[in-house]
Every structure is written in C-alpha cells, then in structure tokens.
Short mmCIF file of C-alpha atoms and ligand atoms in Angstrom, two decimals:
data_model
loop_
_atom_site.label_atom_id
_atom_site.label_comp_id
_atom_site.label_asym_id
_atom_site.label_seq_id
_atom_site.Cartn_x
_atom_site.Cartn_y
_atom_site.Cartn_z
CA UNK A 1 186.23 332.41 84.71
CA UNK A 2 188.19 331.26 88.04
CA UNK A 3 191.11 328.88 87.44
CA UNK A 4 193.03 327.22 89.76
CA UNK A 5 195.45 330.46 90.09
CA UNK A 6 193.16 332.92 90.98
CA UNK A 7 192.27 334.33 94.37
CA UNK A 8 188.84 333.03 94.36
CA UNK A 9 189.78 329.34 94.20
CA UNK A 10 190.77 329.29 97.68
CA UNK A 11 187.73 328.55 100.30
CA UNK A 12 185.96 331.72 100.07
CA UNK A 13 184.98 333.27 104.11
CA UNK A 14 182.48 335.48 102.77
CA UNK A 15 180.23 332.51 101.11
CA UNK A 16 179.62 330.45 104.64
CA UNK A 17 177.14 332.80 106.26
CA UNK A 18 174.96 332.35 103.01
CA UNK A 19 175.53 328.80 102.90
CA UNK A 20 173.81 328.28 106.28
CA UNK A 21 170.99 329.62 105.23
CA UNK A 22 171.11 327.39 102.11
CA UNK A 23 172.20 330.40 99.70
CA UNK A 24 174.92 330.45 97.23
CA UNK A 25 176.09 334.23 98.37
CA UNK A 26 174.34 337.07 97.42
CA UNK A 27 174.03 339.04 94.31
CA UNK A 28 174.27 342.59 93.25
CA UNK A 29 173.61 344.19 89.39
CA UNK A 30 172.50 347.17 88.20
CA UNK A 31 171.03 348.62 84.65
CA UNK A 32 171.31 352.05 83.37
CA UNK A 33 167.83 353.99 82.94
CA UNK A 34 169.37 355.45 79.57
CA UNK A 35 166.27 354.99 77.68
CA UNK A 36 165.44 351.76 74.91
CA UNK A 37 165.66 348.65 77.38
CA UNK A 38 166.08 345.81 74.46
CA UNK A 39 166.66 341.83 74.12
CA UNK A 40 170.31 342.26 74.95
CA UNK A 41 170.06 343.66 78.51
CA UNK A 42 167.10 340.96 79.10
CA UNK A 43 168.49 337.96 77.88
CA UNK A 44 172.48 339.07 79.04
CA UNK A 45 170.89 340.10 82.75
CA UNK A 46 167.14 340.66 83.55
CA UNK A 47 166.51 336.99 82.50
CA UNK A 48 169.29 335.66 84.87
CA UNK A 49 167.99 337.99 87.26
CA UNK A 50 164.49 336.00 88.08
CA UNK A 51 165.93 332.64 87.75
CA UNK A 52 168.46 333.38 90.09
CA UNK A 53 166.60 334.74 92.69
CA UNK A 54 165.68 331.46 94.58
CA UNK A 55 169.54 330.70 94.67
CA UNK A 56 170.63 333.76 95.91
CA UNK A 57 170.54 336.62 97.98
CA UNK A 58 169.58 339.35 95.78
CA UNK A 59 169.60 343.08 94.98
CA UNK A 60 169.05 344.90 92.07
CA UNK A 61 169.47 348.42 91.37
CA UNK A 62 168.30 351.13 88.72
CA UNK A 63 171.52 352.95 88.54
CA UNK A 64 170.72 356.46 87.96
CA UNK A 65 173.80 358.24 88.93
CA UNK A 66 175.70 356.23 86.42
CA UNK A 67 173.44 357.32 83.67
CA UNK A 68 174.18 360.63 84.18
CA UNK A 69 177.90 360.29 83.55
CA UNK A 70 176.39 361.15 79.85
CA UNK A 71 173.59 363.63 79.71
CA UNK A 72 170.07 362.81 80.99
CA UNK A 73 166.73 365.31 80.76
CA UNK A 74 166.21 365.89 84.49
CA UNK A 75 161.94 365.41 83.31
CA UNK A 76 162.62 362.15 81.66
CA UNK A 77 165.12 360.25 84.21
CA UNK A 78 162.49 359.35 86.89
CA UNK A 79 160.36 357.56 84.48
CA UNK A 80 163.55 355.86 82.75
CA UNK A 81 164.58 354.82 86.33
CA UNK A 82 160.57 353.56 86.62
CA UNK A 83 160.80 351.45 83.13
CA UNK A 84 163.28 349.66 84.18
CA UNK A 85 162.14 348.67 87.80
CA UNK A 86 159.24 347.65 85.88
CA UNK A 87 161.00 345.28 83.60
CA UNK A 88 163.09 343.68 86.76
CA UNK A 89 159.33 342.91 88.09
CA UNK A 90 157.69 341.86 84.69
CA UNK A 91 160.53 339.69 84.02
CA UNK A 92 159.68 337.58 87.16
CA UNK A 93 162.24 339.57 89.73
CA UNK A 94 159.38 339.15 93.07
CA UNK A 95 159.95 342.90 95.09
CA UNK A 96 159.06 342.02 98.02
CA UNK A 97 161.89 338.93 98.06
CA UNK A 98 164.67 340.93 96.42
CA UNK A 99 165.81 344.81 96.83
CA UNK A 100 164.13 346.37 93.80
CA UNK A 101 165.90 350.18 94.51
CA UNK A 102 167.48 353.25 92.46
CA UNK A 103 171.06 353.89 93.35
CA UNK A 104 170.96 357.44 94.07
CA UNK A 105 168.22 356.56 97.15
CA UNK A 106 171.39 354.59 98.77
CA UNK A 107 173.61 357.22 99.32
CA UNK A 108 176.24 354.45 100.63
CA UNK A 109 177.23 354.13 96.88
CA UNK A 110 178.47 357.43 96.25
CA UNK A 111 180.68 357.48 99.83
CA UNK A 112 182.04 354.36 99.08
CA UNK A 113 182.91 355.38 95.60
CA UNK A 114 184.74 358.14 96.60
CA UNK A 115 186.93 355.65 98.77
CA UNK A 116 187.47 353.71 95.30
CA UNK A 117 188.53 356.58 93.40
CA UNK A 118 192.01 356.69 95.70
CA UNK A 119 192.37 353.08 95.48
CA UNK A 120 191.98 352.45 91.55
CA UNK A 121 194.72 353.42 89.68
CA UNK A 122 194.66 356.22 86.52
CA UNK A 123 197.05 353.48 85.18
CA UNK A 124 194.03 350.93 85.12
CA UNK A 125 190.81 353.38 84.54
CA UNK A 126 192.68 354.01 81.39
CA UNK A 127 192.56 350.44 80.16
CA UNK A 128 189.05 350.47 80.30
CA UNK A 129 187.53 350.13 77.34
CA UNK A 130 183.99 350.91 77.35
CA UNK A 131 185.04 354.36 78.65
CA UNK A 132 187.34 354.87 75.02
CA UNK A 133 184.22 353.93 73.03
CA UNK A 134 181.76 355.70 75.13
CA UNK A 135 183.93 359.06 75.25
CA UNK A 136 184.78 358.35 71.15
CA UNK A 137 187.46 360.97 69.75
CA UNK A 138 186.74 364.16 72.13
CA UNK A 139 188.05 362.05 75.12
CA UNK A 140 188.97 365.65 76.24
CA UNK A 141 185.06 366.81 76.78
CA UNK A 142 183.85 363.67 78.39
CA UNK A 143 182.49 363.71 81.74
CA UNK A 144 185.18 363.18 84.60
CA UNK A 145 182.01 361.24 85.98
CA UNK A 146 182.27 359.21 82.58
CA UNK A 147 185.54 358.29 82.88
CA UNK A 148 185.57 357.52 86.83
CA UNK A 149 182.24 355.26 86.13
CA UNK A 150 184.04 352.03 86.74
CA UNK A 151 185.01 352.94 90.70
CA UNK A 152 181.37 353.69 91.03
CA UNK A 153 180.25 350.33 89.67
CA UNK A 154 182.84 348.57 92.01
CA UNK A 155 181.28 350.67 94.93
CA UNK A 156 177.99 349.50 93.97
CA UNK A 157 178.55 345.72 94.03
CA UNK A 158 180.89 346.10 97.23
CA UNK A 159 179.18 348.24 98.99
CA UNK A 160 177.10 345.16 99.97
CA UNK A 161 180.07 342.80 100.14
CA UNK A 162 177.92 340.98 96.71
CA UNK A 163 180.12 337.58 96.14
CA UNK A 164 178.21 337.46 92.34
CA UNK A 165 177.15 339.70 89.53
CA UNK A 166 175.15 338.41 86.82
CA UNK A 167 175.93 340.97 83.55
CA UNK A 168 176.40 340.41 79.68
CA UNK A 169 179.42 339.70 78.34
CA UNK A 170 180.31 343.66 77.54
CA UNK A 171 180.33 344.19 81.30
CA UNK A 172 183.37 341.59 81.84
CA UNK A 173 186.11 344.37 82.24
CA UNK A 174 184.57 346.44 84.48
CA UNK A 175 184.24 343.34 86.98
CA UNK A 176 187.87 343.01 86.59
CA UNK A 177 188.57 345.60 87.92
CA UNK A 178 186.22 345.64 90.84
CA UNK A 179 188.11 342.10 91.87
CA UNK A 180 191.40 344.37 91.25
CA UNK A 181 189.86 347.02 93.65
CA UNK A 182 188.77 344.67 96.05
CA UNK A 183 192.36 342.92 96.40
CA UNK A 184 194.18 346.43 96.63
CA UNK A 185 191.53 347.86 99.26
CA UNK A 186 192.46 344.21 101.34
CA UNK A 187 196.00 344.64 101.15
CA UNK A 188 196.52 348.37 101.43
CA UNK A 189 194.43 348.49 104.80
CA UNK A 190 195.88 345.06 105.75
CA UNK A 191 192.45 343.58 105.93
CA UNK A 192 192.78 340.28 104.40
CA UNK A 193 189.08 339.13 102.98
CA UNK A 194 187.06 342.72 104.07
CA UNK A 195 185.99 342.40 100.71
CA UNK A 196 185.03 339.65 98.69
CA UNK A 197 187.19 338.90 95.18
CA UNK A 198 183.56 339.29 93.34
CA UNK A 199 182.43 336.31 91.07
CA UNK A 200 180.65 337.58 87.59
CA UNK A 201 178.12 335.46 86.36
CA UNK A 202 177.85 335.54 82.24
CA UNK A 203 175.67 332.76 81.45
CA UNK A 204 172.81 331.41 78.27
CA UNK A 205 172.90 331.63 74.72
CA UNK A 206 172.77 335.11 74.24
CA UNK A 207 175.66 337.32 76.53
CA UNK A 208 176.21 339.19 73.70
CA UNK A 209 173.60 340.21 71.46
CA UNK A 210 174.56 341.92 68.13
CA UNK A 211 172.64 344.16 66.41
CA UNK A 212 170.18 343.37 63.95
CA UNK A 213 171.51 345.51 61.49
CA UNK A 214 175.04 344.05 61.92
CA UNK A 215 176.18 341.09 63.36
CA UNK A 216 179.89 342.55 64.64
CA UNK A 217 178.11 345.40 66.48
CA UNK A 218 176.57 344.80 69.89
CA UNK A 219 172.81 345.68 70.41
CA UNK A 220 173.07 348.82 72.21
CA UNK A 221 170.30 351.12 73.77
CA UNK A 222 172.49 354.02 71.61
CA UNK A 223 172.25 352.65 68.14
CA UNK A 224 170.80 355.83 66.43
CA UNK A 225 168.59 353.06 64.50
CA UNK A 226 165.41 351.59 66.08
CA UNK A 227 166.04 348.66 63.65
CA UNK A 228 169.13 347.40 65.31
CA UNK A 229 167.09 346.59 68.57
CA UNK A 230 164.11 344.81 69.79
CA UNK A 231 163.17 346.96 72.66
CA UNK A 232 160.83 344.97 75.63
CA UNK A 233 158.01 348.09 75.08
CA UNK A 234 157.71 346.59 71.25
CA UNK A 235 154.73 345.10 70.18
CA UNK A 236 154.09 341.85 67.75
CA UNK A 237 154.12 344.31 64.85
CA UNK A 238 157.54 346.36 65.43
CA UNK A 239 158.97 342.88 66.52
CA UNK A 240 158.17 341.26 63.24
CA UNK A 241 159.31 344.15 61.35
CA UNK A 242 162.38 344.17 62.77
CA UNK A 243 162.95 340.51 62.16
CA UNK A 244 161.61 340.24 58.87
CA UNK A 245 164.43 343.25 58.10
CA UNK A 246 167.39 341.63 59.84
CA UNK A 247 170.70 341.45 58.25
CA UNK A 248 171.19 337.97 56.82
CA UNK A 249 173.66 336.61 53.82
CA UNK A 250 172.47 335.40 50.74
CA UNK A 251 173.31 331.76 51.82
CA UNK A 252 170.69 329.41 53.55
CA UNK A 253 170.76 328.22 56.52
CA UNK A 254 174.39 327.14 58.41
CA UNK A 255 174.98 323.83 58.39
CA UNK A 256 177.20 323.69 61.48
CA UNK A 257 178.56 325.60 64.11
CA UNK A 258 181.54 326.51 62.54
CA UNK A 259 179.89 327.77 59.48
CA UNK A 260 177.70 329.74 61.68
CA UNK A 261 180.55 331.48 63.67
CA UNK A 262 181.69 332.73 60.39
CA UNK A 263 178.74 333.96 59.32
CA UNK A 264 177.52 336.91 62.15
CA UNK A 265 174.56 337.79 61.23
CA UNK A 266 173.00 334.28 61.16
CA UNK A 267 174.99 333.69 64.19
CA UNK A 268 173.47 336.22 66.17
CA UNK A 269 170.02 335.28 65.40
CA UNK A 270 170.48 331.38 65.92
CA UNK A 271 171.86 332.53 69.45
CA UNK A 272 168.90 334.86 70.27
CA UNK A 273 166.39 331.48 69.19
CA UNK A 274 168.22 329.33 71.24
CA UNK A 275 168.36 331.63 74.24
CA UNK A 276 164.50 332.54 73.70
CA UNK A 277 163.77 329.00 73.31
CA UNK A 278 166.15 327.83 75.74
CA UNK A 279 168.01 325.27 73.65
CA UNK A 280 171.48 324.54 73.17
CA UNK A 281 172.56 326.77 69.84
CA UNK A 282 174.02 323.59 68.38
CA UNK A 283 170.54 321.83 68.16
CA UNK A 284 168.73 324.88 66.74
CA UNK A 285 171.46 325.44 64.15
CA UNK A 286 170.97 321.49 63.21
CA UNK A 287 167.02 322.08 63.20
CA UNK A 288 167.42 324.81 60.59
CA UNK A 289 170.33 323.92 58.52
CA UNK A 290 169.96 324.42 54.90
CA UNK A 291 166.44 325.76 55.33
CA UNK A 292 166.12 329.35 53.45
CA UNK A 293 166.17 332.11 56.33
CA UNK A 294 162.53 333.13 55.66
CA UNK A 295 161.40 329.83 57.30
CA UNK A 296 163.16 330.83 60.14
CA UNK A 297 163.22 334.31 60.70
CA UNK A 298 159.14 333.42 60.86
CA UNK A 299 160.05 330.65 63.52
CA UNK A 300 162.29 333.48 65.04
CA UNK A 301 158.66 335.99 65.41
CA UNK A 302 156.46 333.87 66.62
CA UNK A 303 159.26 333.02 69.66
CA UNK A 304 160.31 336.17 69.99
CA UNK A 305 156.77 337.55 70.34
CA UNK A 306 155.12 334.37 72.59
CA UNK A 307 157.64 335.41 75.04
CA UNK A 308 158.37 339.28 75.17
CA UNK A 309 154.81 340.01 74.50
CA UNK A 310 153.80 338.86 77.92
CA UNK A 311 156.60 341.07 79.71
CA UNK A 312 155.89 343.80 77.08
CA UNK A 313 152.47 343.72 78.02
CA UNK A 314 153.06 343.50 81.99
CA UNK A 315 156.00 346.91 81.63
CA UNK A 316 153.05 348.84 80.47
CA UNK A 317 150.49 347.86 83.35
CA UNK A 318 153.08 348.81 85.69
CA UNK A 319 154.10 352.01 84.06
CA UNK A 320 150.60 353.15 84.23
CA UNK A 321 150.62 352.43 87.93
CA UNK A 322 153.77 354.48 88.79
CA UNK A 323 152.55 354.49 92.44
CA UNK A 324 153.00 350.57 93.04
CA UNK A 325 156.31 351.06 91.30
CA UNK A 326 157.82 354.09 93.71
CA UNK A 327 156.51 351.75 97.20
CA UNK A 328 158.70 348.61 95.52
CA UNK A 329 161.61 350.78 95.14
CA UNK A 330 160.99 352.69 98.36
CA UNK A 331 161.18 349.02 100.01
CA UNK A 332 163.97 348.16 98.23
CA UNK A 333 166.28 351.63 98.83
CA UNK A 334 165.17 350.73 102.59
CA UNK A 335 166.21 346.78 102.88
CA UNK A 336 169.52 347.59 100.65
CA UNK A 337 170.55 350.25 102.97
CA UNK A 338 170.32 348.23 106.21
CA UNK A 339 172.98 346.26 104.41
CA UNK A 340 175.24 349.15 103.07
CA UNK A 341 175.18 350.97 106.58
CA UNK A 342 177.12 348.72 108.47
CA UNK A 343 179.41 347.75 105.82
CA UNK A 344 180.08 351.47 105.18
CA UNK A 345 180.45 351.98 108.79
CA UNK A 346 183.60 349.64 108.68
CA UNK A 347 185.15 351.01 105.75
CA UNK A 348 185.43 354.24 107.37
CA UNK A 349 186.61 352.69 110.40
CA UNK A 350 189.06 350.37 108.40
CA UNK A 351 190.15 353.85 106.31
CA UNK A 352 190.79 356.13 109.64
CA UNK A 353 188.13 358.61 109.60
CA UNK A 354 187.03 359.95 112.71
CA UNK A 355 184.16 359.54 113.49
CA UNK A 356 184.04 362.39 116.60
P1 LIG B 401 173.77 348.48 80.92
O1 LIG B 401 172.70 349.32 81.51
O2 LIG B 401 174.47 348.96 79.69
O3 LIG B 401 173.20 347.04 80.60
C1 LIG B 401 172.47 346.30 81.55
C2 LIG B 401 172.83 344.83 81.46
O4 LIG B 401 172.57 344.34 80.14
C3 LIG B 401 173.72 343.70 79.61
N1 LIG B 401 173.78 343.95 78.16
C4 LIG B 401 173.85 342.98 77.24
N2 LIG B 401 173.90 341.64 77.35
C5 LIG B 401 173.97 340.92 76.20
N3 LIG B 401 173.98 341.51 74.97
C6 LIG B 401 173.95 342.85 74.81
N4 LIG B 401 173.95 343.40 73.59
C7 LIG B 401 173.88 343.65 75.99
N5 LIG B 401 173.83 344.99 76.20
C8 LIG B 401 173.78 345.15 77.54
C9 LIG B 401 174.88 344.36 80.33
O5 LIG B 401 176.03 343.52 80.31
C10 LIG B 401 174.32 344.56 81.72
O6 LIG B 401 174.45 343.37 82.48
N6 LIG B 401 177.76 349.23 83.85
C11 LIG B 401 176.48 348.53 83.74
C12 LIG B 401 175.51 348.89 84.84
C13 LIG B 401 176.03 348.70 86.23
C14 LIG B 401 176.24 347.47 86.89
C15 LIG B 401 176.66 347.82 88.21
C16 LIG B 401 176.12 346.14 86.52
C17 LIG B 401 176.34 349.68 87.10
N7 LIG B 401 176.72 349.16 88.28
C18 LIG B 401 177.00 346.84 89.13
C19 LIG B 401 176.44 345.16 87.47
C20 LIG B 401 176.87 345.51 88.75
C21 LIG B 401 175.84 348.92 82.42
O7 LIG B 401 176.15 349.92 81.85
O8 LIG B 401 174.85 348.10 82.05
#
C-alpha cells in the first residue's frame, strides 16, 4: 500500500525503539464478538495473527464496545467476547507473549475516542462505507455509536501508538482513515510524529473470503444462512456439507487465472485451498484445471477439515474452561493498559486539559 508519495515512506521515528529490540513495530487488531467466528476472519486476521507474533510487538483485542454499536443480548456478550479470545489462543496467538484483552477492560479506548470524534470530520465518516451497508436504508435509526465506529477503531490502534494492523481486505477503509486521523491530530496540535501514520497489513490467499453461497458476497458473520460460512466451532460433518453444497458453475475446473477471476464462485474456493494449503493460487488452479469440481471440492474437505478441526477442537476445550480464559484476558487488559496510560496521559497534555 505505501508508495513513494505517501507519508510513511519517509524514515519512520516511531519504528527505531522496536528495531533495537529486533522488532518490526508493534501491532494492534481487534475482532468483533458478534457471534459466528468463520474462515474469513481466520484466514483474513487470526491466521496472520500467530505467525506474526515472533516479528512483532503484539496486542490483540476482543472489541466489545464496537459490537454493541448494533444490538447485543447483555447474557450472551461475555461468552461471545470468550469465543473469540479462545480462537486468538487456539489459532497459535501464545497469552502470556501477546496482550490477549477485551476493549471495554481498557478504558483508554473510549477517552481517546472521544478525542477522535472532534478531529474526524462528518465530511469523511460519511464516506465510509461499511457504515452505509451496515445501517442499510433506515440510515435514520442506526446507532450514533454505529455510525461514529470508525473514530473508535482509530482510538483503538492509536491508543498504543500500533505502527501495523493486520485485517482482511473489508477493513482497508477504516485504516484510511485512522492514517487520516493520525496526520490531522499531528498537525492540528503541532506535534509532528505523536502519532504514527499506521501501516495495515492485508496479506495470503484469502483477504477476502466470499460466501459460499455466492461468490460476489463476502463471508460475513451476518449472512442469515449458515451455508454461506464455515464457522471455526464446525465439525468434519457441517464442514463437508457446506462444501459439498457450494455454489459452483456448470463448467469444470478453470484452466487459468484469468478464467478463474471470471468465474467467482470457483475463484473463491481455489483461494480458500491455496490459503489453507498455503500455496500460491496459481499452482492450485494449474493442479485442478479441467478436473470436474467434485474431485476437488473433496480435496477442498479433507484440507479444510485437517486444519480447522484441530482449532475447532482446541475453541471448545477452552470454552469449557472459561476460568483460564478470564486470567489470559485479565493479563492482557493489565499489560495493554501500562501502554495506553502513558500515551493517554500525553494526549491530554498535548490537547490542554488540566489536569488540577
Ligand atoms: P470483524 O470482527 O468484522 O472481523 C475481524 C477480522 O476478520 C476480517 N474479515 C475477513 N477477512 C477476509 N475475508 C472475509 N470475508 C472477512 N470477514 C472479516 C476483518 O477484516 C477483520 O480483520 N472493525 C473491525 C474490528 C476492529 C479492528 C480494530 C480491527 C475494531 N477495532 C482495530 C483492527 C484494528 C471488524 O469489524 O472486524
């Protein structure tokens, strides 16, 4: 994503404290505990998270307040907000290295948030698009939460002074625009480099995963049907299932990339292979070409389940052991805000606020 015009080509101050230590910076990303975790968020995040944990600094957060920005049952969000700690740690994310933590337990978010909401513009919130699709036609009943979501997520990441985020492709815009806050704060309070100009990192075969159901719609936790998704929780049965009933054309096999690209559906599922497998898409597309999709959609199960079942499997030890869970997010909340403390400390400093 940088080119040689934007900010973050010039030698970045905030990477050389991490680079003594023989770091690349340090990361912040979050997950909403909305219910359905599925192959998109693991192999467009969760994945990256674990293998980039001996490269980085790293702390990962369960963000609960920006679930509810749409409703949540009050008796179902602390388990949600458990599931997914659990998949962080059954995907290979090791608690006691990393900040495991829910956002609401740092209260450093909110405050800085707030700061955010009078530096982002209504002009650029507007823009945003997951906010028109989330909010759909009755933009006029959405949460003001829901629409001020992005200034949260900015607080989140800078809050810690994070020089990388590792999302999915769908979460592209809302980095943006936390670079975009980041470079207003700076020059509004004339404090060149007080926060970094925030690298994403959008990386493997699989940013974005479609829908099994249709290859032009992203998987999403929301998709009313459970056949769109492979959720981590689902066992070798449900997995298969799905698979066996995912949209394909009545064509076999692509025979090239370029065929593939115009053809969605197969698309998808060559990507999700290769990313499960990980291979480069162009050498699983010239494994199966011309092969009828049965072969491979069998190929495609006994991947898929060799390597969720294990972290399948491991999510539902740990939910069973909710107490383990709580003391790695209780460790986490603590180590994250030793960070945010300070930094929020000079934000209100930088900002004026008295502090009698
Ligand atoms: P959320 O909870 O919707 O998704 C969590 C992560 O999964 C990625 N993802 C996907 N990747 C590939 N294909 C898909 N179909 C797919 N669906 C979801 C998302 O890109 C994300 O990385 N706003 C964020 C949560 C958030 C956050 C943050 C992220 C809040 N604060 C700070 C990074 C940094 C969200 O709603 O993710």
């Amino acid at each position: 994503m940088p080119d040689a015009n934007s900010p973050s080509a010039a030698p970045n101050p905030h990477l050389a404290p991490y680079q003594a230590r023989g770091l690349k910076g340090r990361i912040l990303s979050g997950v909403q505990p909305t219910g359905n975790l599925h192959l998109g968020n693991y192999l467009g995040a969760i994945r990256n998270f674990a293998r980039l944990q001996s490269d980085y600094e790293c702390l990962y957060c369960v963000v609960d307040m920006h679930a509810i920005t749409v409703w949540q049952d009050p008796k179902e969000l602390g388990a949600q907000t458990r599931e997914i700690a659990a998949a962080f740690l059954a995907a290979g994310v090791d608690g006691a290295k990393n900040a495991i933590f829910s956002q609401s337990a740092v209260p450093e978010h909110a405050q800085l948030a707030w700061i955010f909401n009078c530096v982002a513009r209504v002009g650029w919130m507007n823009r945003m698009t997951q906010f028109k699709e989330k909010a759909g036609k009755d933009r006029e009943n959405a949460s003001l939460g829901l629409y001020a979501y992005p200034a949260l997520m900015a607080a989140d990441i800078l809050i810690y002074k994070a020089t990388h985020v590792p999302v999915g492709e769908d979460q592209k815009q809302h980095l943006e625009l936390t670079r975009d806050i980041a470079i207003k704060f700076n020059n509004d309070y004339n404090a060149p480099d007080f926060f970094p100009v925030t690298e994403p990192l959008i990386f493997g075969a699989a940013t974005r995963v479609m829908s099994l159901r249709d290859g032009t719609k992203k998987m999403s936790k929301s998709d009313p049907s459970d056949y769109s998704r492979i959720n981590l929780t689902d066992d070798a049965d449900a997995i298969a299932q799905k698979i066996r009933r995912a949209k394909t054309d009545p064509h076999p096999m692509p025979e090239t990339a370029a065929d593939a690209e115009k053809r969605p559906d197969a698309d998808n599922l060559l990507g999700i292979y290769a990313a499960l497998a990980d291979r480069a898409k162009d050498e699983v597309i010239r494994e199966f070409a011309g092969k009828q999709f049965s072969e491979f959609k069998a190929a495609l199960t006994e991947l898929a389940v060799a390597k969720l079942g294990p972290i399948g499997a491991e999510m539902q030890r740990l939910m069973k052991d909710p107490g383990h869970v709580d003391s790695v997010l209780r460790a986490g909340a603590e180590k994250a805000r030793t960070v945010a403390g300070p930094i929020l400390a000079d934000v209100y400093k930088t900002v004026g606020f008295l502090k009698p």
